Short mmCIF file of C-alpha atoms in Angstrom, two decimals:
data_model
loop_
_atom_site.label_atom_id
_atom_site.label_comp_id
_atom_site.label_asym_id
_atom_site.label_seq_id
_atom_site.Cartn_x
_atom_site.Cartn_y
_atom_site.Cartn_z
CA MET A 219 17.09 15.08 -24.09
CA GLY A 220 14.67 14.96 -21.05
CA SER A 221 13.81 11.76 -18.85
CA PRO A 222 12.16 8.85 -20.64
CA VAL A 223 8.74 7.97 -20.11
CA VAL A 224 7.94 5.31 -18.00
CA LEU A 225 5.15 2.77 -18.08
CA GLY A 226 4.34 1.27 -14.66
CA ILE A 227 2.30 -1.96 -14.27
CA GLU A 228 0.75 -3.25 -10.91
CA SER A 229 -0.97 -6.53 -10.40
CA SER A 230 -0.23 -7.83 -7.07
CA CYS A 231 -3.77 -8.33 -5.86
CA ASP A 232 -7.06 -7.67 -7.04
CA GLU A 233 -6.45 -4.12 -8.89
CA THR A 234 -4.86 -4.37 -12.73
CA GLY A 235 -3.11 -0.54 -12.75
CA ALA A 236 -1.15 1.07 -15.42
CA GLY A 237 0.53 4.66 -15.18
CA VAL A 238 2.72 6.69 -17.07
CA VAL A 239 5.34 8.82 -15.30
CA ARG A 240 7.92 11.29 -16.65
CA GLY A 241 10.61 13.23 -14.85
CA GLY A 242 8.22 13.20 -11.41
CA ARG A 243 4.97 14.03 -13.09
CA LEU A 244 2.02 11.63 -13.55
CA LEU A 245 1.03 12.04 -17.13
CA GLY A 246 -1.78 9.24 -17.14
CA HIS A 247 -2.94 6.27 -15.27
CA ALA A 248 -5.85 3.67 -15.72
CA LEU A 249 -7.17 0.89 -13.12
CA ALA A 250 -9.52 -2.10 -13.34
CA SER A 251 -10.65 -3.69 -10.15
CA SER A 252 -11.90 -7.36 -9.65
CA MET A 253 -13.21 -6.16 -6.05
CA GLU A 254 -16.91 -7.28 -6.88
CA GLU A 255 -15.90 -10.60 -8.04
CA HIS A 256 -14.47 -11.51 -4.69
CA ALA A 257 -16.79 -9.70 -2.45
CA ARG A 258 -19.09 -12.71 -2.70
CA TYR A 259 -16.37 -14.54 -0.95
CA GLY A 260 -15.28 -12.41 1.80
CA GLY A 261 -12.04 -12.08 0.41
CA VAL A 262 -9.62 -11.99 -2.53
CA VAL A 263 -9.52 -15.36 -4.46
CA PRO A 264 -6.17 -15.74 -5.90
CA GLU A 265 -7.23 -17.77 -9.01
CA ILE A 266 -10.02 -15.31 -9.91
CA ALA A 267 -7.69 -12.31 -9.27
CA ALA A 268 -4.99 -13.84 -11.67
CA ARG A 269 -7.75 -14.32 -14.59
CA ALA A 270 -9.12 -10.87 -13.91
CA HIS A 271 -5.66 -9.49 -14.81
CA VAL A 272 -5.43 -11.42 -17.78
CA GLU A 273 -8.35 -9.98 -19.43
CA ALA A 274 -7.84 -6.20 -17.98
CA LEU A 275 -4.28 -5.81 -18.41
CA ARG A 276 -4.08 -4.99 -22.16
CA PRO A 277 -7.07 -2.39 -22.15
CA VAL A 278 -5.70 -0.70 -18.61
CA VAL A 279 -2.10 -0.26 -20.34
CA ARG A 280 -3.92 1.27 -23.42
CA GLU A 281 -6.41 3.55 -21.18
CA ALA A 282 -3.32 4.67 -19.31
CA LEU A 283 -1.54 5.63 -22.58
CA ASP A 284 -4.57 7.13 -24.01
CA ASP A 285 -4.82 9.19 -20.72
CA ALA A 286 -1.46 10.31 -21.13
CA GLY A 287 -1.77 11.32 -25.06
CA LEU A 288 0.83 8.84 -25.66
CA GLY A 289 1.48 5.79 -27.68
CA PHE A 290 3.72 2.69 -27.22
CA ALA A 291 6.39 4.54 -29.60
CA ASP A 292 6.65 6.80 -26.68
CA VAL A 293 7.36 4.62 -23.76
CA GLY A 294 11.33 4.34 -22.91
CA ALA A 295 11.04 1.90 -20.18
CA VAL A 296 9.10 -0.59 -18.29
CA ALA A 297 8.51 -0.98 -14.73
CA VAL A 298 6.31 -3.69 -13.09
CA THR A 299 5.36 -4.93 -9.55
CA THR A 300 7.65 -8.05 -8.90
CA GLY A 301 6.52 -8.77 -5.29
CA PRO A 302 5.08 -9.09 -3.00
CA GLY A 303 1.69 -10.32 -3.57
CA LEU A 304 -0.32 -13.25 -4.97
CA ALA A 305 1.90 -15.40 -7.02
CA GLY A 306 -0.28 -15.83 -9.92
CA ALA A 307 -1.49 -12.29 -10.33
CA LEU A 308 2.28 -11.07 -10.04
CA GLN A 309 3.42 -13.54 -12.89
CA VAL A 310 0.51 -11.94 -15.10
CA GLY A 311 1.73 -8.31 -14.76
CA LEU A 312 5.33 -9.69 -15.06
CA ALA A 313 4.57 -11.40 -18.41
CA GLY A 314 2.93 -8.50 -19.95
CA ALA A 315 5.83 -5.99 -18.72
CA LYS A 316 8.44 -8.31 -20.12
CA GLY A 317 6.66 -8.75 -23.44
CA LEU A 318 6.31 -4.88 -23.86
CA ALA A 319 9.82 -4.32 -23.01
CA TYR A 320 11.03 -6.65 -25.41
CA ALA A 321 8.64 -5.84 -28.18
CA LEU A 322 9.63 -1.93 -27.63
CA GLY A 323 13.13 -2.54 -26.96
CA VAL A 324 13.46 -0.51 -23.61
CA PRO A 325 14.69 -1.47 -20.55
CA LEU A 326 12.57 -3.20 -17.66
CA TYR A 327 12.63 -2.53 -13.90
CA GLY A 328 11.01 -4.93 -11.42
CA VAL A 329 9.94 -2.78 -8.53
CA HIS A 330 8.65 -3.58 -4.90
CA HIS A 331 5.07 -3.05 -4.27
CA LEU A 332 5.55 -1.10 -0.88
CA ALA A 333 8.29 1.22 -2.45
CA GLY A 334 5.30 1.78 -5.06
CA HIS A 335 3.15 3.00 -2.18
CA VAL A 336 6.04 5.08 -0.93
CA ALA A 337 6.67 6.78 -4.18
CA ALA A 338 3.16 7.36 -4.93
CA ASP A 339 3.61 10.58 -2.78
CA THR A 340 6.09 11.99 -4.85
CA LEU A 341 3.42 12.40 -7.76
CA GLU A 342 1.30 14.72 -5.42
CA HIS A 343 3.93 16.44 -3.22
CA GLY A 344 7.43 16.18 -5.21
CA PRO A 345 10.55 14.79 -3.73
CA LEU A 346 10.84 12.85 -0.22
CA PRO A 347 12.89 14.74 2.06
CA ASP A 348 15.98 12.99 3.17
CA PRO A 349 15.13 11.54 5.69
CA CYS A 350 11.54 11.06 6.33
CA VAL A 351 9.52 8.70 8.42
CA VAL A 352 7.05 6.63 6.29
CA LEU A 353 4.07 4.61 7.64
CA ILE A 354 2.89 2.09 5.36
CA VAL A 355 -0.81 0.86 6.26
CA SER A 356 -2.54 -1.50 3.92
CA GLY A 357 -4.67 -4.79 3.83
CA GLY A 358 -1.49 -6.77 4.14
CA HIS A 359 1.29 -4.67 5.54
CA THR A 360 1.53 -2.40 8.32
CA SER A 361 5.52 -0.93 8.37
CA LEU A 362 7.25 2.10 10.04
CA LEU A 363 10.27 2.83 7.95
CA LEU A 364 13.29 5.47 8.19
CA VAL A 365 13.74 6.35 4.68
CA ARG A 366 16.48 8.34 2.79
CA ASP A 367 17.12 8.17 -0.59
CA LEU A 368 14.35 5.87 -1.74
CA VAL A 369 16.30 4.49 -4.82
CA ARG A 370 19.40 4.54 -3.73
CA SER A 371 19.86 3.73 -0.08
CA PRO A 372 18.35 0.74 1.93
CA ILE A 373 15.30 1.03 3.66
CA ALA A 374 15.37 1.02 7.65
CA HIS A 375 12.59 -0.60 9.37
CA LEU A 376 11.85 0.94 12.64
CA GLY A 377 8.66 -1.56 13.40
CA ASP A 378 6.50 -3.87 11.44
CA THR A 379 3.32 -5.63 12.30
CA LEU A 380 3.69 -8.96 14.23
CA ASP A 381 0.64 -10.58 13.16
CA ASP A 382 -2.41 -8.91 11.38
CA ALA A 383 -2.13 -5.78 9.34
CA ALA A 384 -4.26 -2.80 9.91
CA GLY A 385 -6.36 -3.34 6.84
CA GLU A 386 -6.74 -6.97 7.56
CA CYS A 387 -8.02 -6.25 11.17
CA PHE A 388 -10.51 -4.19 9.59
CA ASP A 389 -11.54 -6.68 6.98
CA LYS A 390 -11.93 -9.27 9.42
CA VAL A 391 -13.54 -7.41 12.17
CA ALA A 392 -16.02 -5.95 9.33
CA ARG A 393 -17.24 -9.54 8.37
CA VAL A 394 -18.08 -10.15 12.23
CA PHE A 395 -20.06 -6.94 12.55
CA GLY A 396 -21.95 -7.80 9.34
CA LEU A 397 -20.23 -5.14 7.12
CA PRO A 398 -19.58 -5.91 3.32
CA TYR A 399 -16.18 -6.55 1.73
CA PRO A 400 -13.65 -4.67 1.51
CA GLY A 401 -13.85 -4.01 5.30
CA GLY A 402 -11.76 -0.75 5.63
CA PRO A 403 -14.17 1.68 3.77
CA ALA A 404 -17.12 -0.19 5.13
CA VAL A 405 -15.88 0.63 8.66
CA ASP A 406 -15.18 4.09 7.73
CA ARG A 407 -18.65 4.65 6.68
CA ALA A 408 -20.35 2.99 9.43
CA ALA A 409 -18.42 4.82 12.00
CA ARG A 410 -19.71 8.01 10.75
CA THR A 411 -22.50 7.88 13.12
CA GLY A 412 -21.30 6.08 15.54
CA ASN A 413 -19.28 7.32 19.22
CA PRO A 414 -15.48 6.27 18.91
CA ARG A 415 -15.34 6.36 22.60
CA ALA A 416 -18.53 3.78 23.01
CA VAL A 417 -16.37 0.73 23.28
CA ALA A 418 -12.75 0.50 25.12
CA PHE A 419 -11.06 -1.45 22.81
CA PRO A 420 -7.48 -2.21 23.58
CA ARG A 421 -4.18 -0.76 22.02
CA PRO A 422 -2.08 -3.37 21.47
CA LEU A 423 1.85 -2.94 22.01
CA ALA A 424 0.88 0.70 23.07
CA GLY A 425 4.07 1.13 25.56
CA SER A 426 5.89 -1.71 24.89
CA PRO A 427 9.76 -1.01 25.39
CA ASP A 428 10.82 -4.08 23.56
CA HIS A 429 9.00 -3.06 20.44
CA PRO A 430 8.42 0.35 20.67
CA TYR A 431 7.43 1.01 16.92
CA ASP A 432 6.15 -2.67 16.38
CA PHE A 433 2.33 -3.24 15.80
CA SER A 434 0.05 -5.93 16.79
CA PHE A 435 -3.52 -5.81 15.71
CA SER A 436 -4.58 -9.40 16.46
CA GLY A 437 -5.66 -8.89 19.96
CA LEU A 438 -7.63 -6.00 18.84
CA LYS A 439 -9.43 -8.12 16.08
CA THR A 440 -10.09 -10.67 18.89
CA ALA A 441 -11.63 -8.31 21.19
CA ALA A 442 -13.83 -6.64 18.66
CA ALA A 443 -15.30 -10.17 17.93
CA ARG A 444 -15.85 -11.03 21.58
CA TRP A 445 -17.54 -7.64 21.81
CA ALA A 446 -19.96 -8.40 19.07
CA GLU A 447 -20.33 -12.02 20.30
CA GLY A 448 -21.41 -10.41 23.67
CA HIS A 449 -24.64 -8.99 22.00
CA ALA A 450 -25.83 -12.67 20.82
CA GLY A 451 -29.75 -12.17 20.64
CA ARG A 452 -29.70 -8.17 20.81
CA ALA A 453 -29.24 -5.67 18.07
CA LEU A 454 -25.44 -4.79 17.69
CA PRO A 455 -24.58 -1.28 18.09
CA THR A 456 -22.77 -1.54 14.62
CA ALA A 457 -21.93 2.35 14.40
CA ASP A 458 -20.63 2.50 17.87
CA GLY A 459 -18.19 -0.80 17.26
CA ALA A 460 -17.22 0.74 13.99
CA ALA A 461 -16.09 4.16 15.14
CA SER A 462 -14.39 2.52 18.62
CA LEU A 463 -12.25 0.09 16.17
CA GLN A 464 -11.43 2.75 13.77
CA GLU A 465 -10.23 5.03 16.98
CA ALA A 466 -7.98 2.14 18.35
CA VAL A 467 -6.32 1.48 14.97
CA ALA A 468 -5.81 5.52 14.29
CA ASP A 469 -4.60 5.71 17.86
CA VAL A 470 -2.07 3.23 17.48
CA LEU A 471 -0.67 4.10 14.01
CA THR A 472 -0.47 7.71 14.61
CA ARG A 473 0.79 7.74 18.15
CA LYS A 474 3.79 5.41 17.25
CA ALA A 475 4.65 7.02 13.71
CA VAL A 476 4.75 10.60 15.61
CA ALA A 477 6.91 9.22 18.36
CA ALA A 478 9.26 7.76 15.93
CA CYS A 479 9.69 11.34 14.16
CA ALA A 480 10.67 12.85 17.37
CA GLU A 481 12.86 10.18 18.43
CA HIS A 482 14.81 10.31 15.09
CA GLY A 483 14.92 14.09 14.70
CA VAL A 484 12.66 13.82 11.46
CA GLY A 485 10.37 16.78 10.57
CA THR A 486 8.45 14.92 7.81
CA LEU A 487 5.79 12.08 8.25
CA VAL A 488 4.49 10.34 4.89
CA VAL A 489 1.17 7.99 5.35
CA VAL A 490 0.58 5.84 2.36
CA GLY A 491 -1.14 2.78 1.55
CA GLY A 492 -4.94 1.82 1.44
CA VAL A 493 -5.70 2.43 5.04
CA ALA A 494 -4.25 6.06 4.70
CA ALA A 495 -7.64 6.61 2.84
CA ASN A 496 -9.28 6.06 6.38
CA SER A 497 -10.75 9.50 7.30
CA ARG A 498 -9.80 9.08 11.05
CA VAL A 499 -6.35 7.98 10.34
CA ARG A 500 -5.88 11.00 8.43
CA SER A 501 -7.50 13.37 10.73
CA LEU A 502 -5.84 12.00 13.86
CA ALA A 503 -2.45 12.05 12.12
CA GLU A 504 -3.20 15.78 10.81
CA GLU A 505 -4.16 16.70 14.44
CA ARG A 506 -0.88 15.02 16.23
CA CYS A 507 1.63 16.18 13.22
CA ARG A 508 0.26 19.93 13.65
CA ALA A 509 0.61 19.65 17.60
CA ALA A 510 4.22 18.23 17.15
CA GLY A 511 5.29 20.53 14.62
CA ILE A 512 5.86 18.11 11.93
CA THR A 513 4.83 18.23 8.54
CA LEU A 514 2.52 15.35 7.15
CA ARG A 515 2.23 14.17 3.67
CA VAL A 516 -0.67 11.98 2.54
CA PRO A 517 -1.44 10.92 -1.13
CA PRO A 518 -4.64 11.63 -2.43
CA LEU A 519 -7.03 9.01 -2.27
CA ARG A 520 -6.74 7.75 -5.94
CA LEU A 521 -3.09 7.15 -5.13
CA CYS A 522 -3.47 5.40 -1.69
CA THR A 523 -4.90 2.01 -2.95
CA ASP A 524 -2.97 -0.15 -5.48
CA ASN A 525 -2.48 1.24 -8.75
CA GLY A 526 -0.06 1.44 -11.63
CA ALA A 527 1.08 5.16 -11.31
CA MET A 528 3.17 4.50 -8.19
CA ILE A 529 5.09 1.68 -9.80
CA ALA A 530 5.87 3.92 -12.63
CA ALA A 531 7.03 6.54 -10.12
CA VAL A 532 9.55 4.13 -8.71
CA GLY A 533 10.82 3.10 -12.35
CA ASP A 534 10.84 6.74 -13.36
CA LEU A 535 13.24 7.39 -10.15
CA LEU A 536 15.41 4.52 -10.78
CA VAL A 537 15.61 5.51 -14.44
CA ARG A 538 16.90 8.89 -13.58
CA SER A 539 19.23 7.64 -10.89
CA GLY A 540 21.10 5.56 -13.26
CA ALA A 541 20.08 2.11 -11.78
CA GLU A 542 20.72 -1.10 -13.89
CA PRO A 543 17.63 -2.49 -15.52
CA ALA A 544 16.24 -6.21 -14.48
CA PRO A 545 18.11 -9.14 -16.12
CA LEU A 546 16.23 -10.98 -18.86
CA ASP A 547 15.39 -13.84 -16.20
CA LEU A 548 13.42 -11.59 -13.77
CA SER A 549 11.13 -13.42 -11.72
CA VAL A 550 8.42 -12.79 -8.73
CA ASP A 551 9.05 -12.84 -5.21
CA PRO A 552 5.50 -12.93 -3.70
CA SER A 553 6.97 -12.66 -0.16
CA ALA A 554 9.99 -10.29 -0.65
CA PRO A 555 11.03 -8.11 2.41
CA LEU A 556 10.88 -4.67 1.93
CA GLU A 557 15.01 -3.76 1.46
CA TYR A 558 15.34 -1.76 -1.45
CA ALA A 559 12.99 -0.10 -4.03
CA ALA A 560 14.06 -2.26 -7.04
CA LEU A 561 13.08 -5.92 -6.70
CA HIS A 562 15.05 -8.02 -9.39
CA PRO A 563 14.84 -11.64 -8.34
CA VAL A 564 15.63 -14.47 -10.50
CA GLY A 565 14.12 -17.83 -10.76
CA ALA A 566 17.20 -19.77 -9.30
CA ARG A 567 17.52 -17.24 -6.57
CA VAL A 568 14.00 -17.36 -5.38
CA ALA A 569 13.89 -21.43 -5.91
CA THR A 570 16.64 -21.72 -3.21
CA ARG A 571 15.11 -19.39 -0.57
#
């Protein structure tokens, strides 16, 4: 018998995603977003997100299975994001996953959201090389990792953000620039007609010997806000500001990632997460990896942002590795650190943290 069909469910923030994977191959997926409901507030409202997940979960799961040409009877395991993320949003996905796993009589696996982003690349490019350096860049997370076996080995952190994540910086500066939410895509669009050298924005922690691979985007965010304030009463050259901001973020991210590959003797860099969809981050990573003789892997745009396919991908890897399923009292951990791909917290353990 071949590998079982794994249904993955993602509900950590404002996207409700479901994906179907078997043997490393994506069979179908579907996504619903509540982004428009949050846009009027300039950011994600947790209660709105949770209610949207309740409404979207069932049709999204059905759509993913239909996309795969399968039914519930074909599902052999269920994987679900159990952290990190918004507590209420995570609870909706977990409740749905538990119900499905129980009704179908199949094992349930809790998955770390960030491990899902890493695994998303395998659906496009195949198994990850051992080792590889992974740069995760999203709205809430910026980390540089050394990954060996994603589901069997502990994940080593080479560096993390000390304050704002790259995507958070984009969102906050976009608001100051008068650009719509979400800020990342808005900055990318505005930057197309701008001069990336127009504003000399700082490169935080660019050469810090104590934090060679850590990131800090709070100072960059403040510098961009001060620059905008300096144009009070005058037209803000938004395109130049956006292009210069984007260049600063891409410069810091890619410079450190390529340096980490060189120091650790790793020949492959994998860039994942929502900010991996940014055009300048992708192009500068390609340029610097090519110059350094490093293989660059970036998932297609549809797999960069939060989705259920990436959670199913981790579940598929866990099943094929013989990992133990989650216990029946599986809970969520909204602030879970990334240590292993499987995340199986239980209520009592979380409550004592």
